[in-house]
């Protein structure tokens, strides 16, 4: 089975979507051909669209942007739909989604999963299922934690269900989960260990992050 | 006093939506190249409130803060906005703060500005499925919540002609 793993993170280097795909790989590798793709600000080439269109399974991994799909990946999906209209490709192609969001609650990924499902309907793909995971920015610090352990206990169970669906090319209910880590602890860590640490690196104080640049609108009102 | 983002060709906009006042409303169409958000968080931790990508969309946060209403006129693409409109929204990230708050039991962003906007979206396109309409309604509701809009409206238009009623 040819499985295309699409990393839709716009970041140039390491990404949370990439970490999720790395966790999935060992669960679906045996006897299958895994091919990795990166859709970031650089568009895919026509031959890459052809390869995706002819795959048996497509796994789309991406971060949630404004409750939906980041615009660079959306452009690629629109291109893929156009490509599909020209070349039928694999009629049995099935799509799975691995979505991470910056908030804590995984269920905030549901609308993006529905958009992927609607895209499948337009393209004539089958929609398999999605995993939507909250607290996505934590993955970098958890990349060495084994699936199914500690904060990744929920993710481990979800990945088992996803990989079982992929290996049988079947559809299942989507799963929206968060790490096994209290929300309040996550929020404190995000504020102090992430935002304030990043600000300090850039020579800024926490209060600087609340700056309010404003411009005058055309009728003269100020923001 | 609206900030209007649309994905129509210039000619279509002038034909169907020429009634918008360019004196009081700011209209953003796909005339200039827009770069995609690269997820660097620079608008939060390097130049707070301003995007670090150097194009004409770097000030979307403060531009929005200067208006009372954010209006999208967009093709319904799989139940969401078109790539261009979505791109502009993605570049509006500096409008909110990186910090979180809990609202209705869910995490959302704290607001950078004290004022609130209204959020209005007109989806157009032939043959929108019921699923695409339902997803679109959910998306606008969720975006309005994250932008802390004082209210939101969603409408659907099967033809460009029916967009005339938008004004």
Short mmCIF file of C-alpha atoms in Angstrom, two decimals:
data_model
loop_
_atom_site.label_atom_id
_atom_site.label_comp_id
_atom_site.label_asym_id
_atom_site.label_seq_id
_atom_site.Cartn_x
_atom_site.Cartn_y
_atom_site.Cartn_z
CA UNK A 1 0.00 0.00 0.00
CA UNK A 2 1.35 3.45 -0.90
CA UNK A 3 0.86 5.83 1.99
CA UNK A 4 1.58 9.54 1.45
CA UNK A 5 2.42 11.44 4.63
CA UNK A 6 1.88 15.14 4.06
CA UNK A 7 3.36 17.56 6.57
CA UNK A 8 1.34 20.75 6.16
CA UNK A 9 3.20 22.86 8.71
CA UNK A 10 4.28 26.21 7.26
CA UNK A 11 7.42 26.18 9.40
CA UNK A 12 10.70 25.68 7.59
CA UNK A 13 12.30 23.18 9.95
CA UNK A 14 11.05 20.97 12.78
CA UNK A 15 7.32 21.08 13.35
CA UNK A 16 4.64 19.66 15.61
CA UNK A 17 2.92 18.12 12.57
CA UNK A 18 6.21 16.41 11.72
CA UNK A 19 6.48 15.01 15.26
CA UNK A 20 2.95 13.57 14.99
CA UNK A 21 3.80 11.91 11.66
CA UNK A 22 7.02 10.46 13.14
CA UNK A 23 4.96 8.94 15.97
CA UNK A 24 2.54 7.41 13.45
CA UNK A 25 5.16 5.99 11.06
CA UNK A 26 6.27 2.88 13.02
CA UNK A 27 2.62 1.84 13.44
CA UNK A 28 1.93 1.70 9.70
CA UNK A 29 5.36 1.02 8.14
CA UNK A 30 5.37 -2.77 7.88
CA UNK A 31 4.73 -3.95 4.34
CA UNK A 32 3.81 -0.48 3.13
CA UNK A 33 5.57 2.19 1.09
CA UNK A 34 5.67 5.45 3.02
CA UNK A 35 6.39 8.64 1.11
CA UNK A 36 6.85 11.99 2.84
CA UNK A 37 5.78 15.36 1.43
CA UNK A 38 6.15 18.86 2.80
CA UNK A 39 3.63 21.52 1.87
CA UNK A 40 4.86 24.84 3.18
CA UNK A 41 5.18 28.21 1.52
CA UNK A 42 6.87 26.43 -1.40
CA UNK A 43 4.13 24.89 -3.59
CA UNK A 44 4.11 21.23 -4.60
CA UNK A 45 5.27 20.29 -8.10
CA UNK A 46 2.83 18.79 -10.65
CA UNK A 47 4.50 15.38 -10.38
CA UNK A 48 3.99 15.49 -6.61
CA UNK A 49 0.26 16.17 -7.08
CA UNK A 50 0.20 13.17 -9.42
CA UNK A 51 1.87 10.97 -6.79
CA UNK A 52 -0.59 12.10 -4.12
CA UNK A 53 -3.51 11.50 -6.46
CA UNK A 54 -2.34 7.95 -7.12
CA UNK A 55 -1.59 7.01 -3.51
CA UNK A 56 -3.75 4.50 -1.65
CA UNK A 57 -3.75 6.50 1.58
CA UNK A 58 -3.13 10.16 2.25
CA UNK A 59 -2.40 11.40 5.77
CA UNK A 60 -2.62 15.18 6.12
CA UNK A 61 -0.90 16.58 9.22
CA UNK A 62 -1.28 20.28 9.91
CA UNK A 63 -1.68 22.92 12.60
CA UNK A 64 -5.02 24.60 13.20
CA UNK A 65 -5.13 28.21 11.98
CA UNK A 66 -8.14 30.31 12.99
CA UNK A 67 -10.25 27.16 13.56
CA UNK A 68 -9.45 25.93 10.04
CA UNK A 69 -6.74 24.91 7.61
CA UNK A 70 -3.70 27.19 7.13
CA UNK A 71 -4.03 29.09 3.85
CA UNK A 72 -0.90 27.67 2.19
CA UNK A 73 -2.23 24.12 2.66
CA UNK A 74 -5.72 25.15 1.58
CA UNK A 75 -4.24 26.47 -1.68
CA UNK A 76 -2.57 23.09 -2.23
CA UNK A 77 -5.89 21.31 -1.55
CA UNK A 78 -7.65 23.50 -4.13
CA UNK A 79 -4.86 22.69 -6.61
CA UNK A 80 -5.28 19.01 -5.78
CA UNK A 81 -9.00 19.21 -6.54
CA UNK A 82 -8.22 20.79 -9.94
CA UNK A 83 -5.62 18.11 -10.61
CA UNK A 84 -8.14 15.41 -9.72
CA UNK A 85 -10.59 16.81 -12.27
CA UNK A 86 -7.96 16.37 -14.99
CA UNK A 87 -6.65 12.97 -13.93
CA UNK A 88 -8.84 10.45 -12.13
CA UNK A 89 -5.92 8.91 -10.16
CA UNK A 90 -6.70 6.28 -7.54
CA UNK A 91 -10.48 6.06 -7.16
CA UNK A 92 -10.16 4.30 -3.80
CA UNK A 93 -7.90 6.93 -2.22
CA UNK A 94 -8.73 7.42 1.46
CA UNK A 95 -7.73 10.47 3.51
CA UNK A 96 -6.89 10.78 7.22
CA UNK A 97 -6.09 13.97 9.12
CA UNK A 98 -3.77 14.63 12.05
CA UNK A 99 -4.52 18.09 13.37
CA UNK A 100 -2.85 19.91 16.25
CA UNK A 101 -4.05 23.14 17.77
CA UNK A 102 -2.46 25.67 20.07
CA UNK A 103 -5.35 25.67 22.53
CA UNK A 104 -5.79 22.93 25.08
CA UNK A 105 -8.96 21.27 23.84
CA UNK A 106 -8.70 18.85 20.95
CA UNK A 107 -12.33 19.35 19.98
CA UNK A 108 -11.45 22.81 18.66
CA UNK A 109 -10.03 20.91 15.65
CA UNK A 110 -13.47 19.59 14.64
CA UNK A 111 -14.28 22.29 12.08
CA UNK A 112 -10.93 21.72 10.32
CA UNK A 113 -11.69 17.97 10.23
CA UNK A 114 -15.08 18.77 8.66
CA UNK A 115 -13.35 20.94 6.04
CA UNK A 116 -11.06 18.03 5.15
CA UNK A 117 -14.12 15.78 4.91
CA UNK A 118 -15.89 18.29 2.63
CA UNK A 119 -12.75 18.50 0.49
CA UNK A 120 -12.82 14.71 0.14
CA UNK A 121 -16.42 14.89 -1.10
CA UNK A 122 -15.44 17.47 -3.72
CA UNK A 123 -12.43 15.44 -4.88
CA UNK A 124 -14.08 12.01 -4.83
CA UNK A 125 -11.83 10.76 -2.01
CA UNK A 126 -13.07 8.71 0.92
CA UNK A 127 -12.68 10.38 4.33
CA UNK A 128 -11.23 8.01 6.91
CA UNK A 129 -11.05 9.82 10.23
CA UNK A 130 -9.20 12.62 12.00
CA UNK A 131 -7.31 12.99 15.22
CA UNK A 132 -7.50 16.50 16.64
CA UNK A 133 -5.04 17.11 19.47
CA UNK A 134 -4.84 20.15 21.74
CA UNK A 135 -1.77 21.79 23.29
CA UNK A 136 0.16 21.26 20.05
CA UNK A 137 3.09 23.44 21.08
CA UNK A 138 3.88 20.90 23.81
CA UNK A 139 4.92 18.24 21.29
CA UNK A 140 8.42 19.61 20.84
CA UNK A 141 9.18 19.04 24.52
CA UNK A 142 7.48 15.62 24.42
CA UNK A 143 9.07 14.26 21.24
CA UNK A 144 11.06 11.65 23.21
CA UNK A 145 8.13 10.54 25.35
CA UNK A 146 6.87 7.16 24.05
CA UNK A 147 3.36 7.04 22.66
CA UNK A 148 0.86 5.85 25.24
CA UNK A 149 2.96 7.04 28.18
CA UNK A 150 2.57 10.03 30.52
CA UNK A 151 1.15 13.09 28.74
CA UNK A 152 0.89 11.08 25.50
CA UNK A 153 -1.38 8.38 26.90
CA UNK A 154 -4.47 9.67 25.05
CA UNK A 155 -2.47 10.19 21.88
CA UNK A 156 -1.20 6.61 22.06
CA UNK A 157 -4.74 5.20 22.17
CA UNK A 158 -5.86 7.51 19.37
CA UNK A 159 -2.86 6.57 17.19
CA UNK A 160 -3.69 2.87 17.70
CA UNK A 161 -7.18 3.52 16.35
CA UNK A 162 -5.88 5.66 13.50
CA UNK A 163 -3.25 3.13 12.44
CA UNK A 164 -5.82 0.29 12.60
CA UNK A 165 -8.10 2.32 10.31
CA UNK A 166 -5.23 3.12 7.92
CA UNK A 167 -4.08 -0.51 7.70
CA UNK A 168 -7.58 -1.67 6.81
CA UNK A 169 -8.30 1.46 4.75
CA UNK A 170 -11.51 1.95 6.67
CA UNK A 171 -13.42 4.90 8.08
CA UNK A 172 -13.94 5.45 11.79
CA UNK A 173 -15.18 8.18 14.10
CA UNK A 174 -12.80 11.10 14.53
CA UNK A 175 -11.08 11.54 17.89
CA UNK A 176 -10.54 14.89 19.59
CA UNK A 177 -8.19 14.67 22.54
CA UNK A 178 -5.83 16.61 24.78
CA UNK A 179 -2.64 15.62 26.57
CA UNK A 180 -2.80 13.83 29.93
CA UNK A 181 -1.62 17.00 31.61
CA UNK A 182 -3.77 19.46 33.61
CA UNK A 183 -5.01 22.48 31.69
CA UNK A 184 -3.89 24.94 34.35
CA UNK A 185 -0.33 23.54 34.34
CA UNK A 186 -0.27 23.69 30.53
CA UNK A 187 -1.45 27.31 30.57
CA UNK A 188 1.16 28.38 33.12
CA UNK A 189 3.89 26.60 31.16
CA UNK A 190 2.75 28.27 27.93
CA UNK A 191 2.83 31.73 29.50
CA UNK A 192 6.08 31.50 31.44
CA UNK A 193 8.20 28.87 29.71
CA UNK A 194 7.10 29.70 26.18
CA UNK A 195 5.82 33.24 25.56
CA UNK A 196 7.86 35.01 28.23
CA UNK A 197 10.97 32.98 27.44
CA UNK A 198 10.60 33.84 23.74
CA UNK A 199 10.08 37.51 24.60
CA UNK A 200 13.22 37.55 26.73
CA UNK A 201 15.24 36.05 23.88
CA UNK A 202 14.09 38.98 21.75
CA UNK A 203 15.01 41.55 24.41
CA UNK A 204 11.36 42.19 25.35
CA UNK A 205 9.63 42.27 28.73
CA UNK A 206 6.31 40.49 29.29
CA UNK A 207 4.42 43.80 29.29
CA UNK A 208 5.88 44.59 25.83
CA UNK A 209 3.89 41.67 24.39
CA UNK A 210 0.71 43.65 25.13
CA UNK A 211 1.68 46.59 22.92
CA UNK A 212 -1.18 48.09 20.95
CA UNK A 213 0.02 49.52 17.68
CA UNK A 214 -2.83 51.38 16.02
CA UNK A 215 -3.51 53.32 12.90
CA UNK A 216 -6.12 55.85 11.97
CA UNK A 217 -9.01 54.51 9.89
CA UNK A 218 -10.25 56.42 6.90
CA UNK A 219 -12.96 58.28 8.77
CA UNK A 220 -10.45 59.50 11.30
CA UNK A 221 -11.37 57.17 14.19
CA UNK A 222 -8.54 55.74 16.19
CA UNK A 223 -8.40 52.13 17.20
CA UNK B 1 -16.32 51.97 8.79
CA UNK B 2 -15.73 48.43 7.67
CA UNK B 3 -12.67 46.48 6.72
CA UNK B 4 -13.78 44.40 3.77
CA UNK B 5 -11.82 41.46 2.41
CA UNK B 6 -12.98 39.83 -0.82
CA UNK B 7 -11.70 37.36 -3.38
CA UNK B 8 -13.59 38.61 -6.43
CA UNK B 9 -11.91 39.74 -9.63
CA UNK B 10 -11.74 43.55 -9.69
CA UNK B 11 -14.32 43.71 -12.49
CA UNK B 12 -16.79 41.50 -10.62
CA UNK B 13 -16.34 43.51 -7.46
CA UNK B 14 -17.05 46.75 -9.29
CA UNK B 15 -20.07 45.21 -11.05
CA UNK B 16 -21.71 43.55 -8.07
CA UNK B 17 -20.39 45.43 -5.07
CA UNK B 18 -19.68 48.89 -6.44
CA UNK B 19 -21.99 50.37 -3.81
CA UNK B 20 -19.45 50.01 -1.02
CA UNK B 21 -18.04 53.39 -0.15
CA UNK B 22 -14.32 53.53 -0.62
CA UNK B 23 -14.35 56.71 1.49
CA UNK B 24 -15.49 55.08 4.71
CA UNK B 25 -14.71 51.40 4.06
CA UNK B 26 -11.31 49.91 3.40
CA UNK B 27 -11.44 47.23 0.75
CA UNK B 28 -8.81 44.52 0.43
CA UNK B 29 -8.82 42.48 -2.77
CA UNK B 30 -6.26 40.15 -4.22
CA UNK B 31 -4.33 42.86 -6.04
CA UNK B 32 -1.06 42.62 -4.19
CA UNK B 33 0.99 39.54 -3.47
CA UNK B 34 0.36 38.18 0.00
CA UNK B 35 2.77 35.94 1.86
CA UNK B 36 1.55 33.01 3.91
CA UNK B 37 1.83 33.05 7.69
CA UNK B 38 4.85 30.87 8.53
CA UNK B 39 3.88 30.12 12.13
CA UNK B 40 6.90 31.93 13.61
CA UNK B 41 4.92 33.79 16.34
CA UNK B 42 7.04 36.87 15.54
CA UNK B 43 3.88 39.03 15.67
CA UNK B 44 3.55 37.99 19.33
CA UNK B 45 7.12 37.79 20.61
CA UNK B 46 9.38 39.84 18.29
CA UNK B 47 7.36 42.83 17.08
CA UNK B 48 4.20 42.56 19.23
CA UNK B 49 1.12 43.53 17.25
CA UNK B 50 2.85 43.59 13.85
CA UNK B 51 3.67 40.69 11.52
CA UNK B 52 7.38 40.26 10.73
CA UNK B 53 6.73 39.34 7.08
CA UNK B 54 7.51 42.35 4.99
CA UNK B 55 4.55 42.91 2.70
CA UNK B 56 1.49 45.15 2.65
CA UNK B 57 -0.43 42.81 5.02
CA UNK B 58 1.97 43.10 7.96
CA UNK B 59 -0.28 45.57 9.81
CA UNK B 60 -3.53 43.57 9.63
CA UNK B 61 -3.93 43.53 13.41
CA UNK B 62 -3.88 47.28 13.85
CA UNK B 63 -5.82 47.83 10.61
CA UNK B 64 -8.65 45.71 11.97
CA UNK B 65 -8.49 47.52 15.32
CA UNK B 66 -9.23 50.79 13.53
CA UNK B 67 -12.60 49.57 12.18
CA UNK B 68 -15.95 48.56 13.62
CA UNK B 69 -16.74 45.65 11.36
CA UNK B 70 -14.73 42.92 9.63
CA UNK B 71 -16.49 41.77 6.47
CA UNK B 72 -15.55 38.81 4.27
CA UNK B 73 -16.96 38.22 0.81
CA UNK B 74 -15.64 34.81 -0.08
CA UNK B 75 -16.26 31.74 -2.15
CA UNK B 76 -17.33 28.86 0.07
CA UNK B 77 -14.37 26.50 -0.24
CA UNK B 78 -15.10 23.15 1.46
CA UNK B 79 -17.05 24.95 4.18
CA UNK B 80 -14.42 27.61 4.81
CA UNK B 81 -13.04 30.76 3.25
CA UNK B 82 -11.18 30.88 -0.06
CA UNK B 83 -7.36 30.64 0.10
CA UNK B 84 -6.89 34.41 -0.30
CA UNK B 85 -9.44 35.41 2.36
CA UNK B 86 -8.10 32.69 4.62
CA UNK B 87 -4.59 34.03 4.02
CA UNK B 88 -5.62 37.54 5.08
CA UNK B 89 -7.31 36.15 8.21
CA UNK B 90 -4.20 34.12 9.07
CA UNK B 91 -2.18 37.34 8.82
CA UNK B 92 -4.62 39.00 11.27
CA UNK B 93 -3.12 36.95 14.12
CA UNK B 94 -1.41 39.99 15.76
CA UNK B 95 -4.92 41.34 16.47
CA UNK B 96 -5.03 38.95 19.46
CA UNK B 97 -2.53 38.27 22.25
CA UNK B 98 -0.61 35.01 22.72
CA UNK B 99 -2.09 34.70 26.22
CA UNK B 100 -5.07 32.51 26.93
CA UNK B 101 -8.33 32.83 28.80
CA UNK B 102 -11.11 30.34 29.43
CA UNK B 103 -14.48 31.17 27.90
CA UNK B 104 -17.44 28.77 28.15
CA UNK B 105 -15.04 26.10 29.37
CA UNK B 106 -12.76 26.47 26.31
CA UNK B 107 -9.38 28.09 25.84
CA UNK B 108 -9.28 31.21 23.66
CA UNK B 109 -6.93 34.12 23.13
CA UNK B 110 -6.92 37.26 25.22
CA UNK B 111 -7.57 40.42 23.20
CA UNK B 112 -4.87 42.97 22.42
CA UNK B 113 -7.35 45.80 21.96
CA UNK B 114 -10.14 46.86 24.29
CA UNK B 115 -12.64 47.51 21.51
CA UNK B 116 -14.84 44.91 19.85
CA UNK B 117 -15.63 44.40 16.19
CA UNK B 118 -18.63 42.88 14.44
CA UNK B 119 -17.89 39.98 12.10
CA UNK B 120 -19.90 39.44 8.90
CA UNK B 121 -19.29 36.79 6.26
CA UNK B 122 -20.98 36.44 2.87
CA UNK B 123 -20.27 33.09 1.27
CA UNK B 124 -20.97 32.73 -2.42
CA UNK B 125 -20.77 29.86 -4.90
CA UNK B 126 -22.94 27.54 -6.92
CA UNK B 127 -23.83 24.14 -5.59
CA UNK B 128 -22.77 24.57 -1.96
CA UNK B 129 -23.64 21.36 -0.14
CA UNK B 130 -25.55 21.40 3.15
CA UNK B 131 -22.39 20.09 4.84
CA UNK B 132 -20.38 23.01 3.43
CA UNK B 133 -23.00 25.48 4.67
CA UNK B 134 -23.08 23.92 8.13
CA UNK B 135 -19.27 23.86 8.41
CA UNK B 136 -19.16 27.49 7.26
CA UNK B 137 -21.66 28.53 9.95
CA UNK B 138 -19.60 26.75 12.61
CA UNK B 139 -16.39 28.36 11.35
CA UNK B 140 -17.74 31.91 11.48
CA UNK B 141 -19.16 31.29 14.96
CA UNK B 142 -15.78 29.96 16.16
CA UNK B 143 -13.80 32.80 14.55
CA UNK B 144 -16.17 35.38 16.07
CA UNK B 145 -15.56 33.84 19.49
CA UNK B 146 -11.78 33.90 19.06
CA UNK B 147 -11.82 37.48 17.77
CA UNK B 148 -14.15 38.42 20.65
CA UNK B 149 -16.61 39.90 18.15
CA UNK B 150 -19.62 41.67 19.65
CA UNK B 151 -21.78 39.85 17.08
CA UNK B 152 -21.59 37.92 13.84
CA UNK B 153 -23.66 37.29 10.71
CA UNK B 154 -23.38 34.61 8.03
CA UNK B 155 -25.16 34.57 4.68
CA UNK B 156 -25.03 32.41 1.58
CA UNK B 157 -25.40 33.51 -2.03
CA UNK B 158 -25.84 31.06 -4.89
CA UNK B 159 -24.96 33.63 -7.53
CA UNK B 160 -22.77 36.71 -7.79
CA UNK B 161 -25.93 38.61 -8.73
CA UNK B 162 -27.40 38.00 -5.27
CA UNK B 163 -24.33 39.61 -3.72
CA UNK B 164 -25.87 42.94 -4.71
CA UNK B 165 -28.05 42.78 -1.61
CA UNK B 166 -24.91 42.66 0.55
CA UNK B 167 -24.45 46.42 0.56
#
